[in-house]
GROMACS .gro file of C-alpha atoms in nm:
model
  418
    1MET     CA    1   4.125   2.897  10.230
    2SER     CA    2   4.025   2.673   9.952
    3ASP     CA    3   3.795   2.393  10.030
    4GLY     CA    4   3.944   2.192   9.750
    5TRP     CA    5   3.713   2.332   9.476
    6ASN     CA    6   3.784   2.639   9.256
    7ASN     CA    7   3.514   2.845   9.070
    8GLU     CA    8   3.554   2.651   8.749
    9ARG     CA    9   3.475   2.327   8.928
   10ALA     CA   10   3.208   2.455   9.162
   11ASP     CA   11   2.864   2.302   9.183
   12PRO     CA   12   2.946   1.976   9.013
   13VAL     CA   13   2.655   1.793   8.843
   14ALA     CA   14   2.651   1.438   8.712
   15ILE     CA   15   2.577   1.419   8.337
   16GLY     CA   16   2.577   1.086   8.158
   17GLY     CA   17   2.724   0.927   8.461
   18GLN     CA   18   3.001   1.195   8.484
   19ARG     CA   19   3.026   1.515   8.688
   20THR     CA   20   3.029   1.854   8.504
   21THR     CA   21   3.067   2.222   8.598
   22ARG     CA   22   2.849   2.528   8.528
   23ALA     CA   23   3.091   2.647   8.258
   24GLU     CA   24   3.067   2.321   8.077
   25ARG     CA   25   2.686   2.338   8.097
   26ARG     CA   26   2.690   2.693   7.956
   27ARG     CA   27   2.908   2.583   7.666
   28ALA     CA   28   2.675   2.288   7.594
   29ALA     CA   29   2.369   2.515   7.606
   30GLN     CA   30   2.539   2.757   7.368
   31ARG     CA   31   2.618   2.477   7.125
   32GLU     CA   32   2.251   2.364   7.141
   33ARG     CA   33   2.130   2.719   7.067
   34ILE     CA   34   2.359   2.737   6.764
   35LYS     CA   35   2.225   2.404   6.639
   36ARG     CA   36   1.867   2.525   6.680
   37ARG     CA   37   1.940   2.847   6.492
   38ARG     CA   38   2.097   2.646   6.209
   39ARG     CA   39   1.795   2.414   6.192
   40VAL     CA   40   1.557   2.709   6.183
   41ALA     CA   41   1.764   2.877   5.910
   42LEU     CA   42   1.770   2.555   5.705
   43LEU     CA   43   1.395   2.505   5.744
   44SER     CA   44   1.341   2.866   5.636
   45LEU     CA   45   1.548   2.813   5.324
   46ILE     CA   46   1.354   2.497   5.240
   47VAL     CA   47   1.023   2.679   5.282
   48VAL     CA   48   1.140   2.966   5.058
   49PHE     CA   49   1.264   2.715   4.799
   50LEU     CA   50   0.932   2.528   4.799
   51VAL     CA   51   0.737   2.851   4.764
   52VAL     CA   52   0.950   2.957   4.466
   53ILE     CA   53   0.923   2.617   4.298
   54GLY     CA   54   0.548   2.608   4.360
   55GLY     CA   55   0.511   2.947   4.199
   56VAL     CA   56   0.712   2.840   3.895
   57LEU     CA   57   0.510   2.520   3.856
   58TRP     CA   58   0.183   2.709   3.893
   59THR     CA   59   0.295   2.957   3.627
   60VAL     CA   60   0.394   2.674   3.391
   61ARG     CA   61   0.067   2.494   3.459
   62GLY     CA   62  -0.123   2.811   3.383
   63SER     CA   63   0.070   2.856   3.060
   64LEU     CA   64   0.026   2.499   2.937
   65PHE     CA   65  -0.310   2.396   3.076
   66GLY     CA   66  -0.497   2.709   3.163
   67GLY     CA   67  -0.459   2.677   3.539
   68GLY     CA   68  -0.464   2.993   3.745
   69SER     CA   69  -0.535   3.301   3.535
   70ALA     CA   70  -0.673   3.244   3.186
   71PRO     CA   71  -0.402   3.201   2.919
   72GLU     CA   72  -0.373   3.461   2.646
   73ASP     CA   73  -0.608   3.398   2.352
   74TYR     CA   74  -0.729   3.581   2.042
   75ALA     CA   75  -1.083   3.717   2.035
   76SER     CA   76  -1.338   3.578   1.791
   77GLY     CA   77  -1.407   3.774   1.474
   78GLN     CA   78  -1.055   3.908   1.430
   79ALA     CA   79  -0.913   3.642   1.196
   80GLY     CA   80  -0.617   3.738   0.985
   81PRO     CA   81  -0.499   3.616   0.642
   82GLU     CA   82  -0.467   3.252   0.537
   83VAL     CA   83  -0.157   3.057   0.626
   84VAL     CA   84  -0.047   2.695   0.578
   85VAL     CA   85   0.090   2.537   0.895
   86HIS     CA   86   0.288   2.215   0.910
   87ILE     CA   87   0.193   2.057   1.241
   88VAL     CA   88   0.461   1.820   1.364
   89GLY     CA   89   0.573   1.681   1.697
   90GLN     CA   90   0.482   1.423   1.958
   91ASN     CA   91   0.192   1.584   2.144
   92ASN     CA   92  -0.055   1.871   2.153
   93SER     CA   93   0.196   2.103   2.319
   94ASP     CA   94   0.431   2.054   2.023
   95PHE     CA   95   0.141   2.120   1.785
   96ALA     CA   96   0.049   2.430   1.985
   97GLN     CA   97   0.398   2.572   1.949
   98ASN     CA   98   0.378   2.523   1.569
   99LEU     CA   99   0.055   2.723   1.571
  100VAL     CA  100   0.197   2.997   1.795
  101ASP     CA  101   0.502   3.030   1.570
  102ALA     CA  102   0.272   3.066   1.266
  103GLY     CA  103   0.065   3.334   1.439
  104VAL     CA  104  -0.251   3.122   1.439
  105VAL     CA  105  -0.305   3.097   1.817
  106LYS     CA  106  -0.180   3.335   2.083
  107SER     CA  107  -0.047   3.093   2.343
  108VAL     CA  108   0.035   2.730   2.405
  109GLY     CA  109  -0.182   2.739   2.715
  110ALA     CA  110  -0.491   2.857   2.527
  111PHE     CA  111  -0.453   2.580   2.270
  112ASN     CA  112  -0.391   2.305   2.526
  113GLN     CA  113  -0.689   2.420   2.729
  114ALA     CA  114  -0.913   2.408   2.420
  115ALA     CA  115  -0.770   2.081   2.286
  116GLY     CA  116  -0.794   1.880   2.606
  117ASP     CA  117  -0.749   1.515   2.515
  118LYS     CA  118  -0.887   1.546   2.161
  119PRO     CA  119  -0.677   1.345   1.909
  120ILE     CA  120  -0.510   1.574   1.657
  121SER     CA  121  -0.319   1.449   1.352
  122ALA     CA  122   0.009   1.588   1.228
  123GLY     CA  123   0.015   1.725   0.875
  124TYR     CA  124  -0.045   2.039   0.670
  125TYR     CA  125  -0.344   2.261   0.749
  126GLU     CA  126  -0.476   2.576   0.585
  127LEU     CA  127  -0.584   2.807   0.868
  128ARG     CA  128  -0.595   3.180   0.942
  129LYS     CA  129  -0.386   3.393   1.170
  130SER     CA  130  -0.518   3.533   1.500
  131LEU     CA  131  -0.788   3.273   1.566
  132PRO     CA  132  -0.937   3.176   1.904
  133ALA     CA  133  -0.783   2.848   2.014
  134SER     CA  134  -1.124   2.678   2.036
  135GLU     CA  135  -1.194   2.757   1.669
  136VAL     CA  136  -0.855   2.619   1.566
  137VAL     CA  137  -0.914   2.294   1.753
  138THR     CA  138  -1.253   2.255   1.580
  139MET     CA  139  -1.081   2.295   1.243
  140LEU     CA  140  -0.806   2.046   1.327
  141VAL     CA  141  -1.040   1.769   1.443
  142ASP     CA  142  -1.299   1.821   1.165
  143PRO     CA  143  -1.380   1.466   1.041
  144ALA     CA  144  -1.435   1.604   0.689
  145ARG     CA  145  -1.072   1.723   0.692
  146SER     CA  146  -1.187   2.043   0.521
  147HIS     CA  147  -0.880   2.230   0.643
  148ARG     CA  148  -0.627   1.963   0.551
  149VAL     CA  149  -0.401   2.019   0.252
  150GLY     CA  150  -0.121   1.805   0.116
  151MET     CA  151  -0.314   1.477   0.146
  152LEU     CA  152  -0.326   1.206  -0.122
  153ASN     CA  153  -0.532   0.887  -0.091
  154VAL     CA  154  -0.411   0.626  -0.340
  155SER     CA  155  -0.636   0.322  -0.371
  156ALA     CA  156  -0.516  -0.021  -0.485
  157GLY     CA  157  -0.528  -0.032  -0.864
  158ALA     CA  158  -0.520   0.347  -0.904
  159VAL     CA  159  -0.347   0.477  -1.218
  160LEU     CA  160  -0.168   0.799  -1.301
  161ASP     CA  161  -0.414   0.924  -1.563
  162ASP     CA  162  -0.786   1.001  -1.541
  163LYS     CA  163  -1.010   0.725  -1.679
  164ARG     CA  164  -1.367   0.745  -1.802
  165SER     CA  165  -1.605   0.448  -1.782
  166LYS     CA  166  -1.867   0.366  -2.041
  167ASP     CA  167  -2.134   0.522  -1.821
  168ASN     CA  168  -1.936   0.849  -1.842
  169LYS     CA  169  -1.806   0.847  -1.485
  170VAL     CA  170  -1.454   0.983  -1.446
  171ALA     CA  171  -1.209   0.825  -1.203
  172GLN     CA  172  -0.945   1.081  -1.114
  173GLY     CA  173  -0.592   0.961  -1.166
  174ILE     CA  174  -0.305   1.010  -0.924
  175PHE     CA  175  -0.175   1.317  -1.107
  176SER     CA  176  -0.513   1.493  -1.081
  177GLN     CA  177  -0.536   1.400  -0.714
  178LEU     CA  178  -0.185   1.529  -0.653
  179SER     CA  179  -0.271   1.860  -0.815
  180ALA     CA  180  -0.577   1.890  -0.592
  181ALA     CA  181  -0.366   1.806  -0.286
  182THR     CA  182  -0.141   2.106  -0.353
  183ALA     CA  183  -0.429   2.358  -0.369
  184HIS     CA  184  -0.396   2.612  -0.088
  185THR     CA  185  -0.435   2.983  -0.016
  186VAL     CA  186  -0.175   3.207   0.148
  187ASP     CA  187  -0.240   3.575   0.224
  188GLY     CA  188  -0.541   3.570  -0.006
  189VAL     CA  189  -0.350   3.423  -0.301
  190LYS     CA  190  -0.471   3.084  -0.431
  191LYS     CA  191  -0.197   2.845  -0.539
  192GLN     CA  192  -0.196   2.499  -0.698
  193THR     CA  193   0.050   2.288  -0.895
  194PRO     CA  194  -0.109   2.199  -1.232
  195LYS     CA  195  -0.146   1.833  -1.325
  196ALA     CA  196   0.057   1.904  -1.639
  197ASP     CA  197   0.360   1.987  -1.425
  198PHE     CA  198   0.355   1.643  -1.265
  199VAL     CA  199   0.316   1.481  -1.608
  200ARG     CA  200   0.610   1.678  -1.745
  201VAL     CA  201   0.841   1.593  -1.456
  202ALA     CA  202   0.743   1.224  -1.461
  203SER     CA  203   0.827   1.215  -1.832
  204SER     CA  204   1.158   1.395  -1.829
  205ALA     CA  205   1.331   1.396  -1.490
  206SER     CA  206   1.628   1.172  -1.422
  207VAL     CA  207   1.607   0.846  -1.232
  208ALA     CA  208   1.804   1.000  -0.944
  209ASP     CA  209   1.589   1.313  -0.924
  210LEU     CA  210   1.272   1.102  -0.913
  211GLY     CA  211   1.407   0.868  -0.646
  212ILE     CA  212   1.355   0.561  -0.865
  213PRO     CA  213   1.467   0.241  -0.687
  214GLU     CA  214   1.746   0.043  -0.850
  215TRP     CA  215   1.513  -0.248  -0.936
  216ALA     CA  216   1.297  -0.018  -1.155
  217ALA     CA  217   1.569   0.206  -1.298
  218ALA     CA  218   1.626   0.023  -1.628
  219THR     CA  219   1.263   0.044  -1.741
  220VAL     CA  220   1.217   0.404  -1.626
  221THR     CA  221   1.531   0.504  -1.814
  222ARG     CA  222   1.423   0.320  -2.131
  223LEU     CA  223   1.081   0.486  -2.135
  224LYS     CA  224   1.205   0.841  -2.084
  225GLY     CA  225   0.960   1.082  -2.245
  226ASP     CA  226   0.653   0.881  -2.137
  227HIS     CA  227   0.507   0.975  -1.798
  228ARG     CA  228   0.368   0.621  -1.759
  229ARG     CA  229   0.721   0.499  -1.687
  230ILE     CA  230   0.656   0.569  -1.318
  231GLU     CA  231   0.321   0.385  -1.315
  232GLY     CA  232   0.286   0.161  -1.010
  233LEU     CA  233   0.580   0.324  -0.831
  234ILE     CA  234   0.343   0.521  -0.607
  235ALA     CA  235   0.197   0.267  -0.368
  236PRO     CA  236  -0.156   0.262  -0.223
  237GLY     CA  237  -0.212   0.442   0.105
  238ILE     CA  238  -0.292   0.777   0.261
  239TRP     CA  239   0.003   1.007   0.202
  240ASP     CA  240  -0.061   1.298   0.439
  241GLN     CA  241   0.274   1.475   0.462
  242ILE     CA  242   0.290   1.632   0.114
  243ASP     CA  243   0.409   1.991   0.125
  244PRO     CA  244   0.151   2.175  -0.092
  245SER     CA  245   0.411   2.437  -0.178
  246GLY     CA  246   0.671   2.176  -0.274
  247THR     CA  247   0.808   2.133  -0.625
  248PRO     CA  248   0.657   1.864  -0.851
  249ILE     CA  249   0.985   1.676  -0.865
  250GLY     CA  250   1.029   1.696  -0.489
  251ILE     CA  251   0.678   1.565  -0.426
  252LEU     CA  252   0.715   1.276  -0.672
  253LYS     CA  253   1.053   1.180  -0.527
  254GLN     CA  254   0.907   1.178  -0.176
  255LEU     CA  255   0.622   0.949  -0.282
  256ILE     CA  256   0.830   0.713  -0.497
  257THR     CA  257   1.103   0.675  -0.235
  258ALA     CA  258   0.854   0.599   0.043
  259SER     CA  259   0.657   0.363  -0.185
  260ALA     CA  260   0.969   0.164  -0.275
  261LYS     CA  261   1.036   0.110   0.096
  262GLN     CA  262   0.675   0.000   0.143
  263TYR     CA  263   0.692  -0.252  -0.142
  264GLU     CA  264   1.026  -0.384  -0.021
  265ALA     CA  265   0.890  -0.422   0.333
  266GLN     CA  266   0.615  -0.638   0.181
  267GLY     CA  267   0.874  -0.882   0.046
  268LEU     CA  268   0.938  -0.757  -0.307
  269LEU     CA  269   1.313  -0.811  -0.288
  270THR     CA  270   1.329  -1.119  -0.069
  271ALA     CA  271   1.038  -1.341  -0.176
  272SER     CA  272   1.137  -1.667  -0.341
  273ARG     CA  273   1.050  -1.686  -0.708
  274THR     CA  274   0.832  -1.991  -0.760
  275SER     CA  275   0.878  -2.220  -1.064
  276PRO     CA  276   0.815  -2.246  -1.352
  277ALA     CA  277   0.899  -1.874  -1.396
  278LYS     CA  278   1.158  -1.675  -1.204
  279LEU     CA  279   1.062  -1.309  -1.189
  280ALA     CA  280   1.285  -1.015  -1.101
  281PRO     CA  281   1.145  -0.770  -0.842
  282TYR     CA  282   1.015  -0.522  -1.100
  283GLN     CA  283   0.847  -0.805  -1.293
  284VAL     CA  284   0.681  -0.920  -0.971
  285LEU     CA  285   0.536  -0.570  -0.931
  286VAL     CA  286   0.416  -0.567  -1.293
  287SER     CA  287   0.255  -0.909  -1.255
  288ALA     CA  288   0.095  -0.810  -0.924
  289SER     CA  289  -0.060  -0.504  -1.087
  290ILE     CA  290  -0.243  -0.733  -1.332
  291VAL     CA  291  -0.359  -0.951  -1.045
  292GLU     CA  292  -0.489  -0.636  -0.875
  293ARG     CA  293  -0.698  -0.535  -1.175
  294GLU     CA  294  -0.826  -0.869  -1.300
  295VAL     CA  295  -1.032  -0.991  -1.004
  296ASN     CA  296  -1.187  -0.833  -0.696
  297GLN     CA  297  -1.176  -1.129  -0.457
  298ALA     CA  298  -0.854  -1.154  -0.257
  299ASP     CA  299  -0.892  -1.533  -0.240
  300ASP     CA  300  -0.854  -1.546  -0.618
  301TYR     CA  301  -0.532  -1.344  -0.629
  302PRO     CA  302  -0.293  -1.638  -0.580
  303LYS     CA  303  -0.469  -1.832  -0.860
  304VAL     CA  304  -0.449  -1.542  -1.106
  305ALA     CA  305  -0.083  -1.502  -1.015
  306ARG     CA  306  -0.034  -1.869  -1.103
  307VAL     CA  307  -0.215  -1.829  -1.437
  308ILE     CA  308   0.027  -1.549  -1.528
  309LEU     CA  309   0.329  -1.759  -1.433
  310ASN     CA  310   0.199  -2.063  -1.623
  311ARG     CA  311   0.140  -1.861  -1.939
  312LEU     CA  312   0.480  -1.695  -1.916
  313ALA     CA  313   0.641  -2.038  -1.881
  314LYS     CA  314   0.464  -2.160  -2.197
  315ASP     CA  315   0.550  -1.838  -2.384
  316GLN     CA  316   0.175  -1.793  -2.426
  317LYS     CA  317   0.031  -1.442  -2.455
  318LEU     CA  318  -0.129  -1.326  -2.132
  319GLU     CA  319  -0.431  -1.174  -2.312
  320MET     CA  320  -0.551  -0.984  -2.007
  321ASP     CA  321  -0.833  -0.733  -2.061
  322SER     CA  322  -0.690  -0.513  -1.785
  323THR     CA  323  -0.379  -0.446  -1.994
  324VAL     CA  324  -0.595  -0.335  -2.287
  325ASN     CA  325  -0.803  -0.105  -2.066
  326TYR     CA  326  -0.485   0.049  -1.927
  327GLY     CA  327  -0.408   0.206  -2.263
  328GLU     CA  328  -0.763   0.335  -2.322
  329ALA     CA  329  -0.918   0.664  -2.212
  330VAL     CA  330  -1.259   0.491  -2.183
  331THR     CA  331  -1.258   0.158  -2.001
  332GLY     CA  332  -1.505  -0.128  -1.967
  333ILE     CA  333  -1.539  -0.493  -1.865
  334ASP     CA  334  -1.593  -0.618  -2.219
  335VAL     CA  335  -1.295  -0.564  -2.447
  336ALA     CA  336  -1.320  -0.646  -2.816
  337GLY     CA  337  -1.248  -0.535  -3.170
  338GLU     CA  338  -0.961  -0.315  -3.272
  339LYS     CA  339  -0.863  -0.249  -2.912
  340LEU     CA  340  -0.732  -0.605  -2.893
  341LEU     CA  341  -0.511  -0.550  -3.196
  342LYS     CA  342  -0.360  -0.219  -3.089
  343LYS     CA  343   0.016  -0.266  -3.053
  344THR     CA  344   0.142  -0.092  -2.742
  345GLU     CA  345   0.394  -0.158  -2.466
  346TRP     CA  346   0.105  -0.272  -2.247
  347ASN     CA  347  -0.147  -0.465  -2.462
  348THR     CA  348  -0.088  -0.831  -2.380
  349TYR     CA  349  -0.321  -0.941  -2.661
  350ALA     CA  350  -0.078  -0.789  -2.910
  351LYS     CA  351   0.252  -0.872  -2.738
  352THR     CA  352   0.402  -1.169  -2.558
  353GLY     CA  353   0.515  -1.135  -2.199
  354LEU     CA  354   0.441  -0.881  -1.933
  355PRO     CA  355   0.343  -0.516  -1.995
  356ALA     CA  356   0.625  -0.263  -1.994
  357THR     CA  357   0.526  -0.125  -1.655
  358PRO     CA  358   0.275  -0.199  -1.382
  359ILE     CA  359  -0.079  -0.104  -1.485
  360GLY     CA  360  -0.167   0.051  -1.149
  361ALA     CA  361  -0.082   0.081  -0.782
  362VAL     CA  362  -0.029  -0.258  -0.621
  363GLY     CA  363  -0.202  -0.340  -0.291
  364THR     CA  364  -0.053  -0.564  -0.026
  365ASP     CA  365  -0.283  -0.862  -0.095
  366ALA     CA  366  -0.205  -0.867  -0.467
  367LEU     CA  367   0.169  -0.832  -0.409
  368VAL     CA  368   0.188  -1.105  -0.144
  369ALA     CA  369  -0.023  -1.335  -0.365
  370THR     CA  370   0.214  -1.280  -0.657
  371GLU     CA  371   0.513  -1.350  -0.436
  372ASN     CA  372   0.339  -1.668  -0.317
  373PRO     CA  373   0.119  -1.796  -0.604
  374ALA     CA  374  -0.111  -2.092  -0.552
  375PRO     CA  375   0.000  -2.425  -0.699
  376GLY     CA  376  -0.209  -2.530  -0.996
  377PRO     CA  377  -0.214  -2.596  -1.374
  378TRP     CA  378  -0.460  -2.315  -1.465
  379LEU     CA  379  -0.420  -2.123  -1.788
  380TYR     CA  380  -0.761  -1.956  -1.811
  381PHE     CA  381  -1.005  -1.778  -1.581
  382VAL     CA  382  -1.322  -1.573  -1.619
  383THR     CA  383  -1.539  -1.382  -1.374
  384VAL     CA  384  -1.901  -1.488  -1.428
  385ASP     CA  385  -2.117  -1.256  -1.215
  386ASN     CA  386  -2.137  -0.928  -1.026
  387LYS     CA  387  -2.044  -1.105  -0.703
  388GLY     CA  388  -1.695  -1.164  -0.840
  389THR     CA  389  -1.724  -1.540  -0.879
  390THR     CA  390  -1.427  -1.649  -1.091
  391LEU     CA  391  -1.378  -1.990  -1.254
  392PHE     CA  392  -1.033  -2.133  -1.336
  393THR     CA  393  -0.931  -2.414  -1.571
  394ASP     CA  394  -0.640  -2.543  -1.778
  395ASP     CA  395  -0.872  -2.660  -2.058
  396PHE     CA  396  -0.976  -2.411  -2.326
  397ALA     CA  397  -1.303  -2.591  -2.404
  398GLN     CA  398  -1.399  -2.572  -2.038
  399HIS     CA  399  -1.300  -2.208  -2.036
  400GLU     CA  400  -1.545  -2.144  -2.321
  401ARG     CA  401  -1.820  -2.311  -2.121
  402ASN     CA  402  -1.726  -2.102  -1.817
  403ARG     CA  403  -1.741  -1.791  -2.030
  404GLN     CA  404  -2.089  -1.881  -2.146
  405LYS     CA  405  -2.196  -1.873  -1.781
  406ALA     CA  406  -2.080  -1.511  -1.771
  407CYS     CA  407  -2.293  -1.446  -2.081
  408ASP     CA  408  -2.592  -1.617  -1.922
  409THR     CA  409  -2.572  -1.388  -1.618
  410LYS     CA  410  -2.534  -1.084  -1.850
  411PHE     CA  411  -2.204  -1.006  -1.679
  412LEU     CA  412  -2.044  -1.023  -2.024
  413THR     CA  413  -2.211  -0.925  -2.350
  414VAL     CA  414  -1.927  -0.922  -2.602
  415GLY     CA  415  -1.864  -1.254  -2.778
  416CYS     CA  416  -2.179  -1.412  -2.635
  417GLY     CA  417  -2.331  -1.510  -2.966
  418PRO     CA  418  -2.652  -1.386  -3.128
   0.00000   0.00000   0.00000
């Protein structure tokens, strides 16, 4: 007879305040075992995933930074032929890839390991193929920049043509410097764009092909056939992204376009034109180029700019020695004789108004001073010593006395009497 309990309900146990049977406990235990197996399987998958990811990261670290096994590198003494590499990018890993692609270094990891945190500049470099990464890094960080090509350093006041001083020293012009910047060797063959090619292109190419800004186009068009029509349109600065294998017209367009943006950023188009003369942007640049060449003290720039404006307002010849020197192959502080009478587009002793073009590259200080000339009545100025001391006046008799001071210091010798 039944005692009131069947097998399914035998041996009741209280769980959570309720009674349960053996069957129910078995089912609960089975569910718990399944949960444990699932947790173990999940943990196993996570461990496998972490091991795989760790291996990948270790491999990448070894490739980029030399961790783990040594990255592939070329042996010393097995250098190949010359090659020019344009190094571009945001970091040393980008630079390394440029070098790997050019066959200079064997791996990104070898280069990054050798470079460490050394600062490396983008630009064009003449290197050799199959070099050890450490040797390449030494070449790239060389302070003498002996492996750099395609670099041009234009100083304020620099002109296109070479100039010789009276003591027979030659100042290389921008065209000569550009030619030197294109010198490079590839596979044992030396290459260089002759200076004459830059002169020819500057003389003959169209305004559009040269990248001439609109505010200079009229003068450049009028002076076609004369390379000096682009004078002053290459601004001062270190231009370090010149492709040495580029065409002359392409290089000039790159420089002129970038220079126009630089001048405009310095206020050429937006500066107010101060009375009594209102100058157009190109005239501002021309005037600033005279300021650049006439004195060497930045504090005097705004005063010289005012002298130019005052003379233009009175229709008085500028009579600036710098404009005479611009047209001469041999230059000097003292200008006299037939040079003053030579009629050219630039000689302001022989013509009224501004020169046809700037007479050199215009630095920031000279340009800003011309855009913001000092107030004053001055019509004359003269530098009286080697320190650059310059005296200004609106009275010609006083100017003559000031000039005598320059004679007394031997700074000037021409027109100083017996």
